[in-house]
mmCIF file with all atom_site columns, C-alpha atoms in Angstrom:
data_model
loop_
_atom_site.group_PDB
_atom_site.id
_atom_site.type_symbol
_atom_site.label_atom_id
_atom_site.label_alt_id
_atom_site.label_comp_id
_atom_site.label_asym_id
_atom_site.label_entity_id
_atom_site.label_seq_id
_atom_site.pdbx_PDB_ins_code
_atom_site.Cartn_x
_atom_site.Cartn_y
_atom_site.Cartn_z
_atom_site.occupancy
_atom_site.B_iso_or_equiv
_atom_site.pdbx_formal_charge
_atom_site.auth_seq_id
_atom_site.auth_comp_id
_atom_site.auth_asym_id
_atom_site.auth_atom_id
_atom_site.pdbx_PDB_model_num
ATOM 1   C CA . SER A 1 1   ? 45.516 -14.374 210.903 1.00 55.00 ? 606 SER A CA 1
ATOM 2   C CA . THR A 1 2   ? 42.127 -14.265 212.695 1.00 69.00 ? 607 THR A CA 1
ATOM 3   C CA . TRP A 1 3   ? 38.746 -15.380 211.355 1.00 72.00 ? 608 TRP A CA 1
ATOM 4   C CA . GLY A 1 4   ? 36.197 -12.520 210.645 1.00 81.00 ? 609 GLY A CA 1
ATOM 5   C CA . MET A 1 5   ? 32.684 -12.681 210.850 1.00 81.00 ? 610 MET A CA 1
ATOM 6   C CA . LEU A 1 6   ? 31.994 -14.203 207.347 1.00 79.00 ? 611 LEU A CA 1
ATOM 7   C CA . GLU A 1 7   ? 34.262 -17.194 208.004 1.00 81.00 ? 612 GLU A CA 1
ATOM 8   C CA . SER A 1 8   ? 32.625 -17.667 211.338 1.00 83.00 ? 613 SER A CA 1
ATOM 9   C CA . MET A 1 9   ? 29.268 -17.671 210.074 1.00 84.00 ? 614 MET A CA 1
ATOM 10  C CA . ASN A 1 10  ? 30.257 -19.857 207.161 1.00 83.00 ? 615 ASN A CA 1
ATOM 11  C CA . LEU A 1 11  ? 31.790 -22.221 209.276 1.00 83.00 ? 616 LEU A CA 1
ATOM 12  C CA . THR A 1 12  ? 28.758 -22.755 211.439 1.00 85.00 ? 617 THR A CA 1
ATOM 13  C CA . LEU A 1 13  ? 26.355 -22.781 208.109 1.00 86.00 ? 618 LEU A CA 1
ATOM 14  C CA . ILE A 1 14  ? 28.378 -25.260 206.292 1.00 86.00 ? 619 ILE A CA 1
ATOM 15  C CA . VAL A 1 15  ? 27.725 -28.249 208.894 1.00 85.00 ? 620 VAL A CA 1
ATOM 16  C CA . GLY A 1 16  ? 23.876 -28.065 208.481 1.00 86.00 ? 621 GLY A CA 1
ATOM 17  C CA . LEU A 1 17  ? 23.836 -27.263 204.608 1.00 86.00 ? 622 LEU A CA 1
ATOM 18  C CA . SER A 1 18  ? 26.160 -30.183 203.876 1.00 85.00 ? 623 SER A CA 1
ATOM 19  C CA . VAL A 1 19  ? 24.104 -32.984 205.652 1.00 90.00 ? 624 VAL A CA 1
ATOM 20  C CA . ASP A 1 20  ? 20.627 -31.592 205.150 1.00 91.00 ? 625 ASP A CA 1
ATOM 21  C CA . TYR A 1 21  ? 19.939 -33.254 201.918 1.00 94.00 ? 626 TYR A CA 1
ATOM 22  C CA . VAL A 1 22  ? 21.547 -36.772 202.801 1.00 95.00 ? 627 VAL A CA 1
ATOM 23  C CA . VAL A 1 23  ? 19.446 -36.708 205.828 1.00 94.00 ? 628 VAL A CA 1
ATOM 24  C CA . HIS A 1 24  ? 16.133 -36.104 204.070 1.00 95.00 ? 629 HIS A CA 1
ATOM 25  C CA . LEU A 1 25  ? 17.032 -38.883 201.653 1.00 95.00 ? 630 LEU A CA 1
ATOM 26  C CA . ALA A 1 26  ? 18.094 -41.313 204.564 1.00 93.00 ? 631 ALA A CA 1
ATOM 27  C CA . GLU A 1 27  ? 14.804 -40.630 206.329 1.00 93.00 ? 632 GLU A CA 1
ATOM 28  C CA . ALA A 1 28  ? 12.819 -41.450 203.004 1.00 94.00 ? 633 ALA A CA 1
ATOM 29  C CA . TYR A 1 29  ? 14.945 -44.568 202.251 1.00 92.00 ? 634 TYR A CA 1
ATOM 30  C CA . SER A 1 30  ? 14.280 -45.834 205.825 1.00 88.00 ? 635 SER A CA 1
ATOM 31  C CA . ARG A 1 31  ? 10.566 -45.115 205.948 1.00 89.00 ? 636 ARG A CA 1
ATOM 32  C CA . ALA A 1 32  ? 9.964  -46.975 202.573 1.00 90.00 ? 637 ALA A CA 1
ATOM 33  C CA . LYS A 1 33  ? 7.901  -50.004 202.962 1.00 89.00 ? 638 LYS A CA 1
ATOM 34  C CA . GLU A 1 34  ? 9.582  -52.145 200.146 1.00 88.00 ? 639 GLU A CA 1
ATOM 35  C CA . SER A 1 35  ? 11.802 -54.867 201.156 1.00 82.00 ? 640 SER A CA 1
ATOM 36  C CA . ASN A 1 36  ? 14.938 -54.678 198.702 1.00 87.00 ? 641 ASN A CA 1
ATOM 37  C CA . ARG A 1 37  ? 17.260 -51.778 198.102 1.00 88.00 ? 642 ARG A CA 1
ATOM 38  C CA . VAL A 1 38  ? 16.397 -51.207 194.686 1.00 90.00 ? 643 VAL A CA 1
ATOM 39  C CA . ALA A 1 39  ? 12.702 -50.385 195.510 1.00 92.00 ? 644 ALA A CA 1
ATOM 40  C CA . LYS A 1 40  ? 13.481 -48.542 198.620 1.00 92.00 ? 645 LYS A CA 1
ATOM 41  C CA . GLN A 1 41  ? 16.010 -46.271 196.805 1.00 93.00 ? 646 GLN A CA 1
ATOM 42  C CA . ARG A 1 42  ? 13.540 -45.634 193.923 1.00 94.00 ? 647 ARG A CA 1
ATOM 43  C CA . HIS A 1 43  ? 11.030 -44.815 196.891 1.00 94.00 ? 648 HIS A CA 1
ATOM 44  C CA . MET A 1 44  ? 13.616 -42.595 198.339 1.00 95.00 ? 649 MET A CA 1
ATOM 45  C CA . LEU A 1 45  ? 14.377 -40.486 194.985 1.00 95.00 ? 650 LEU A CA 1
ATOM 46  C CA . ILE A 1 46  ? 10.522 -40.258 193.979 1.00 95.00 ? 651 ILE A CA 1
ATOM 47  C CA . ASP A 1 47  ? 9.269  -39.205 197.523 1.00 94.00 ? 652 ASP A CA 1
ATOM 48  C CA . MET A 1 48  ? 11.936 -36.905 198.584 1.00 95.00 ? 653 MET A CA 1
ATOM 49  C CA . GLY A 1 49  ? 14.339 -36.386 195.733 1.00 94.00 ? 654 GLY A CA 1
ATOM 50  C CA . ILE A 1 50  ? 12.387 -34.040 193.808 1.00 94.00 ? 655 ILE A CA 1
ATOM 51  C CA . SER A 1 51  ? 11.855 -31.962 196.999 1.00 94.00 ? 656 SER A CA 1
ATOM 52  C CA . VAL A 1 52  ? 15.790 -32.260 197.788 1.00 95.00 ? 657 VAL A CA 1
ATOM 53  C CA . LEU A 1 53  ? 16.201 -30.909 194.309 1.00 95.00 ? 658 LEU A CA 1
ATOM 54  C CA . SER A 1 54  ? 13.738 -28.260 194.271 1.00 95.00 ? 659 SER A CA 1
ATOM 55  C CA . GLY A 1 55  ? 14.987 -26.768 197.368 1.00 94.00 ? 660 GLY A CA 1
ATOM 56  C CA . ALA A 1 56  ? 18.615 -26.909 196.089 1.00 95.00 ? 661 ALA A CA 1
ATOM 57  C CA . VAL A 1 57  ? 17.618 -25.189 192.912 1.00 96.00 ? 662 VAL A CA 1
ATOM 58  C CA . THR A 1 58  ? 16.042 -22.452 194.809 1.00 96.00 ? 663 THR A CA 1
ATOM 59  C CA . SER A 1 59  ? 18.586 -22.006 197.360 1.00 93.00 ? 664 SER A CA 1
ATOM 60  C CA . MET A 1 60  ? 21.392 -21.945 194.440 1.00 94.00 ? 665 MET A CA 1
ATOM 61  C CA . GLY A 1 61  ? 19.148 -19.362 192.606 1.00 95.00 ? 666 GLY A CA 1
ATOM 62  C CA . ALA A 1 62  ? 18.872 -17.120 195.778 1.00 93.00 ? 667 ALA A CA 1
ATOM 63  C CA . SER A 1 63  ? 22.601 -17.312 196.227 1.00 93.00 ? 668 SER A CA 1
ATOM 64  C CA . GLY A 1 64  ? 23.390 -16.818 192.397 1.00 93.00 ? 669 GLY A CA 1
ATOM 65  C CA . ILE A 1 65  ? 21.570 -13.361 192.777 1.00 95.00 ? 670 ILE A CA 1
ATOM 66  C CA . MET A 1 66  ? 24.070 -12.333 195.638 1.00 94.00 ? 671 MET A CA 1
ATOM 67  C CA . LEU A 1 67  ? 27.002 -12.861 193.108 1.00 93.00 ? 672 LEU A CA 1
ATOM 68  C CA . PHE A 1 68  ? 25.670 -9.473  191.524 1.00 94.00 ? 673 PHE A CA 1
ATOM 69  C CA . SER A 1 69  ? 26.149 -7.655  194.615 1.00 93.00 ? 674 SER A CA 1
ATOM 70  C CA . ARG A 1 70  ? 28.629 -4.835  194.818 1.00 93.00 ? 675 ARG A CA 1
ATOM 71  C CA . PHE A 1 71  ? 28.876 -5.391  198.550 1.00 92.00 ? 676 PHE A CA 1
ATOM 72  C CA . ILE A 1 72  ? 31.865 -7.900  199.202 1.00 89.00 ? 677 ILE A CA 1
ATOM 73  C CA . PHE A 1 73  ? 30.250 -9.681  201.990 1.00 86.00 ? 678 PHE A CA 1
ATOM 74  C CA . PHE A 1 74  ? 27.107 -10.616 200.091 1.00 89.00 ? 679 PHE A CA 1
ATOM 75  C CA . TYR A 1 75  ? 29.321 -11.486 197.160 1.00 92.00 ? 680 TYR A CA 1
ATOM 76  C CA . GLN A 1 76  ? 31.547 -13.966 199.168 1.00 88.00 ? 681 GLN A CA 1
ATOM 77  C CA . PHE A 1 77  ? 28.555 -15.267 200.939 1.00 88.00 ? 682 PHE A CA 1
ATOM 78  C CA . GLY A 1 78  ? 26.970 -16.221 197.557 1.00 92.00 ? 683 GLY A CA 1
ATOM 79  C CA . ILE A 1 79  ? 29.952 -17.845 196.405 1.00 92.00 ? 684 ILE A CA 1
ATOM 80  C CA . PHE A 1 80  ? 30.077 -19.902 199.648 1.00 91.00 ? 685 PHE A CA 1
ATOM 81  C CA . MET A 1 81  ? 26.080 -20.904 199.472 1.00 92.00 ? 686 MET A CA 1
ATOM 82  C CA . PHE A 1 82  ? 26.331 -21.621 195.848 1.00 94.00 ? 687 PHE A CA 1
ATOM 83  C CA . CYS A 1 83  ? 29.389 -24.044 195.990 1.00 93.00 ? 688 CYS A CA 1
ATOM 84  C CA . THR A 1 84  ? 28.100 -25.594 199.268 1.00 93.00 ? 689 THR A CA 1
ATOM 85  C CA . ILE A 1 85  ? 24.688 -26.339 198.000 1.00 94.00 ? 690 ILE A CA 1
ATOM 86  C CA . SER A 1 86  ? 25.982 -27.754 194.709 1.00 95.00 ? 691 SER A CA 1
ATOM 87  C CA . PHE A 1 87  ? 28.426 -30.015 196.268 1.00 94.00 ? 692 PHE A CA 1
ATOM 88  C CA . SER A 1 88  ? 25.930 -31.188 198.674 1.00 95.00 ? 693 SER A CA 1
ATOM 89  C CA . LEU A 1 89  ? 23.276 -31.740 196.205 1.00 95.00 ? 694 LEU A CA 1
ATOM 90  C CA . PHE A 1 90  ? 25.911 -33.674 194.007 1.00 96.00 ? 695 PHE A CA 1
ATOM 91  C CA . TYR A 1 91  ? 26.898 -35.938 196.830 1.00 95.00 ? 696 TYR A CA 1
ATOM 92  C CA . SER A 1 92  ? 23.500 -36.661 198.021 1.00 95.00 ? 697 SER A CA 1
ATOM 93  C CA . LEU A 1 93  ? 21.750 -37.416 194.849 1.00 95.00 ? 698 LEU A CA 1
ATOM 94  C CA . VAL A 1 94  ? 24.584 -39.253 193.231 1.00 95.00 ? 699 VAL A CA 1
ATOM 95  C CA . PHE A 1 95  ? 27.240 -40.617 196.059 1.00 95.00 ? 700 PHE A CA 1
ATOM 96  C CA . PHE A 1 96  ? 24.736 -41.478 198.569 1.00 95.00 ? 701 PHE A CA 1
ATOM 97  C CA . THR A 1 97  ? 22.099 -42.841 196.542 1.00 95.00 ? 702 THR A CA 1
ATOM 98  C CA . ALA A 1 98  ? 24.816 -45.203 194.992 1.00 93.00 ? 703 ALA A CA 1
ATOM 99  C CA . ILE A 1 99  ? 25.906 -46.117 198.572 1.00 92.00 ? 704 ILE A CA 1
ATOM 100 C CA . VAL A 1 100 ? 22.501 -47.040 199.797 1.00 91.00 ? 705 VAL A CA 1
ATOM 101 C CA . GLY A 1 101 ? 21.793 -49.139 196.410 1.00 88.00 ? 706 GLY A CA 1
ATOM 102 C CA . LEU A 1 102 ? 25.009 -50.995 197.284 1.00 86.00 ? 707 LEU A CA 1
ATOM 103 C CA . ILE A 1 103 ? 25.036 -51.487 201.208 1.00 82.00 ? 708 ILE A CA 1
ATOM 104 C CA . GLY A 1 104 ? 21.807 -49.960 202.297 1.00 84.00 ? 709 GLY A CA 1
ATOM 105 C CA . PRO A 1 105 ? 19.450 -51.592 204.751 1.00 81.00 ? 710 PRO A CA 1
ATOM 106 C CA . ASN A 1 106 ? 17.344 -54.530 203.274 1.00 78.00 ? 711 ASN A CA 1
ATOM 107 C CA . GLY A 1 107 ? 14.148 -54.723 205.025 1.00 69.00 ? 712 GLY A CA 1
ATOM 108 C CA . LYS A 1 108 ? 14.294 -54.003 208.452 1.00 60.00 ? 713 LYS A CA 1
ATOM 109 C CA . LYS A 1 109 ? 18.067 -54.383 209.105 1.00 63.00 ? 714 LYS A CA 1
ATOM 110 C CA . ALA A 1 110 ? 21.398 -53.360 207.611 1.00 63.00 ? 715 ALA A CA 1
ATOM 111 C CA . ASN A 1 111 ? 23.378 -55.507 205.299 1.00 59.00 ? 716 ASN A CA 1
ATOM 112 C CA . ILE A 1 112 ? 27.039 -54.829 204.850 1.00 67.00 ? 717 ILE A CA 1
ATOM 113 C CA . VAL A 1 113 ? 27.962 -58.404 204.329 1.00 71.00 ? 718 VAL A CA 1
ATOM 114 C CA . PHE A 1 114 ? 28.107 -57.985 200.682 1.00 71.00 ? 719 PHE A CA 1
ATOM 115 C CA . LEU A 1 115 ? 30.679 -55.145 201.063 1.00 72.00 ? 720 LEU A CA 1
ATOM 116 C CA . PHE A 1 116 ? 32.744 -57.689 202.880 1.00 77.00 ? 721 PHE A CA 1
ATOM 117 C CA . TYR A 1 117 ? 32.512 -60.402 200.376 1.00 75.00 ? 722 TYR A CA 1
ATOM 118 C CA . TRP A 1 118 ? 33.102 -57.840 197.628 1.00 75.00 ? 723 TRP A CA 1
ATOM 119 C CA . LEU A 1 119 ? 36.360 -56.746 199.240 1.00 81.00 ? 724 LEU A CA 1
ATOM 120 C CA . ARG A 1 120 ? 37.403 -60.566 200.010 1.00 76.00 ? 725 ARG A CA 1
ATOM 121 C CA . GLU A 1 121 ? 37.042 -61.260 196.496 1.00 79.00 ? 726 GLU A CA 1
ATOM 122 C CA . LYS A 1 122 ? 38.925 -58.396 195.360 1.00 81.00 ? 727 LYS A CA 1
ATOM 123 C CA . ILE A 1 123 ? 41.672 -59.025 197.539 1.00 82.00 ? 728 ILE A CA 1
ATOM 124 C CA . THR A 1 124 ? 41.903 -62.751 197.292 1.00 76.00 ? 729 THR A CA 1
ATOM 125 C CA . GLY A 1 125 ? 40.449 -63.324 193.824 1.00 74.00 ? 730 GLY A CA 1
ATOM 126 C CA . ARG A 1 126 ? 37.967 -65.790 195.054 1.00 67.00 ? 731 ARG A CA 1
ATOM 127 C CA . ARG A 1 127 ? 34.541 -66.077 196.302 1.00 62.00 ? 732 ARG A CA 1
ATOM 128 C CA . PRO A 1 128 ? 33.187 -68.050 199.002 1.00 59.00 ? 733 PRO A CA 1
ATOM 129 C CA . ILE A 1 129 ? 31.102 -70.007 196.736 1.00 60.00 ? 734 ILE A CA 1
ATOM 130 C CA . ASP A 1 130 ? 34.155 -70.712 194.356 1.00 60.00 ? 735 ASP A CA 1
ATOM 131 C CA . LEU A 1 131 ? 34.723 -74.736 194.645 1.00 55.00 ? 736 LEU A CA 1
ATOM 132 C CA . LYS A 1 132 ? 38.032 -76.367 195.533 1.00 57.00 ? 737 LYS A CA 1
ATOM 133 C CA . CYS A 1 133 ? 38.566 -79.302 192.964 1.00 58.00 ? 738 CYS A CA 1
ATOM 134 C CA . ASN A 1 134 ? 41.478 -81.625 192.799 1.00 53.00 ? 739 ASN A CA 1
ATOM 135 C CA . LYS A 1 135 ? 41.749 -81.297 189.148 1.00 52.00 ? 740 LYS A CA 1
ATOM 136 C CA . CYS A 1 136 ? 42.534 -77.576 189.005 1.00 50.00 ? 741 CYS A CA 1
ATOM 137 C CA . ASP A 1 137 ? 44.046 -77.028 192.477 1.00 50.00 ? 742 ASP A CA 1
ATOM 138 C CA . GLY A 1 138 ? 41.346 -74.885 193.559 1.00 53.00 ? 743 GLY A CA 1
ATOM 139 C CA . LYS A 1 139 ? 42.019 -72.502 190.447 1.00 50.00 ? 744 LYS A CA 1
ATOM 140 C CA . GLY A 1 140 ? 38.672 -73.121 188.892 1.00 51.00 ? 745 GLY A CA 1
ATOM 141 C CA . TRP A 1 141 ? 35.687 -70.906 188.991 1.00 47.00 ? 746 TRP A CA 1
ATOM 142 C CA . ASN A 1 142 ? 32.133 -71.490 189.321 1.00 45.00 ? 747 ASN A CA 1
ATOM 143 C CA . LYS A 1 143 ? 29.918 -69.045 187.735 1.00 44.00 ? 748 LYS A CA 1
ATOM 144 C CA . PHE A 1 144 ? 26.969 -68.143 190.066 1.00 46.00 ? 749 PHE A CA 1
ATOM 145 C CA . SER A 1 145 ? 25.155 -64.993 190.267 1.00 40.00 ? 750 SER A CA 1
ATOM 146 C CA . LEU A 1 146 ? 25.464 -62.226 192.839 1.00 43.00 ? 751 LEU A CA 1
ATOM 147 C CA . GLU A 1 147 ? 22.254 -63.074 194.185 1.00 44.00 ? 752 GLU A CA 1
ATOM 148 C CA . ALA A 1 148 ? 23.724 -66.521 195.345 1.00 48.00 ? 753 ALA A CA 1
ATOM 149 C CA . LEU A 1 149 ? 26.500 -64.415 197.073 1.00 49.00 ? 754 LEU A CA 1
ATOM 150 C CA . ALA A 1 150 ? 23.989 -62.238 198.987 1.00 49.00 ? 755 ALA A CA 1
ATOM 151 C CA . LYS A 1 151 ? 22.006 -65.210 200.462 1.00 55.00 ? 756 LYS A CA 1
#
C-alpha cells in the first residue's frame, strides 16, 4: 500500500514534535549555573519545565478540538497530535528528567562513570570500594555511601 498525504505529513512532523520538549529541557539543564545534578535538574524544571508543560497543554487542547471534527483528515490528525504530544511530554518530564538526574553532566563535564560502577556492581555483586580480607575470602562488604563511589 502507498502512503497518503496524512501519513507522509505525520511522519515528517513526528520527528520535530517528539524531540522538541527534550531539547528545551536539555538546554535549560546545560545552561544552569549550579554544579551538582540535583540543583541543575531543579533549575531545568523550574526554568523550562513550566513552559514545556504549558506548551504541551495548549497543543493537546488544540488537537483535542480536532477530535470532534466530522472530517476524517482532521479527526486522524487530532489523534496523531494528541498522542505524539502526550508521549513526548511524558518522556521528557519523567524519563529524561530521571536520566539527567542519574547520569547528567556534573559541573562542566559529563559523568557516566557512575553508570559503569552501577552496572559492574549489578553484574559482579561487588563494588570497587569493597575490601578483600583473609577472614571472609573477599565476601565481606564495606558499607560506604554512594558519594564515596562517585568520587
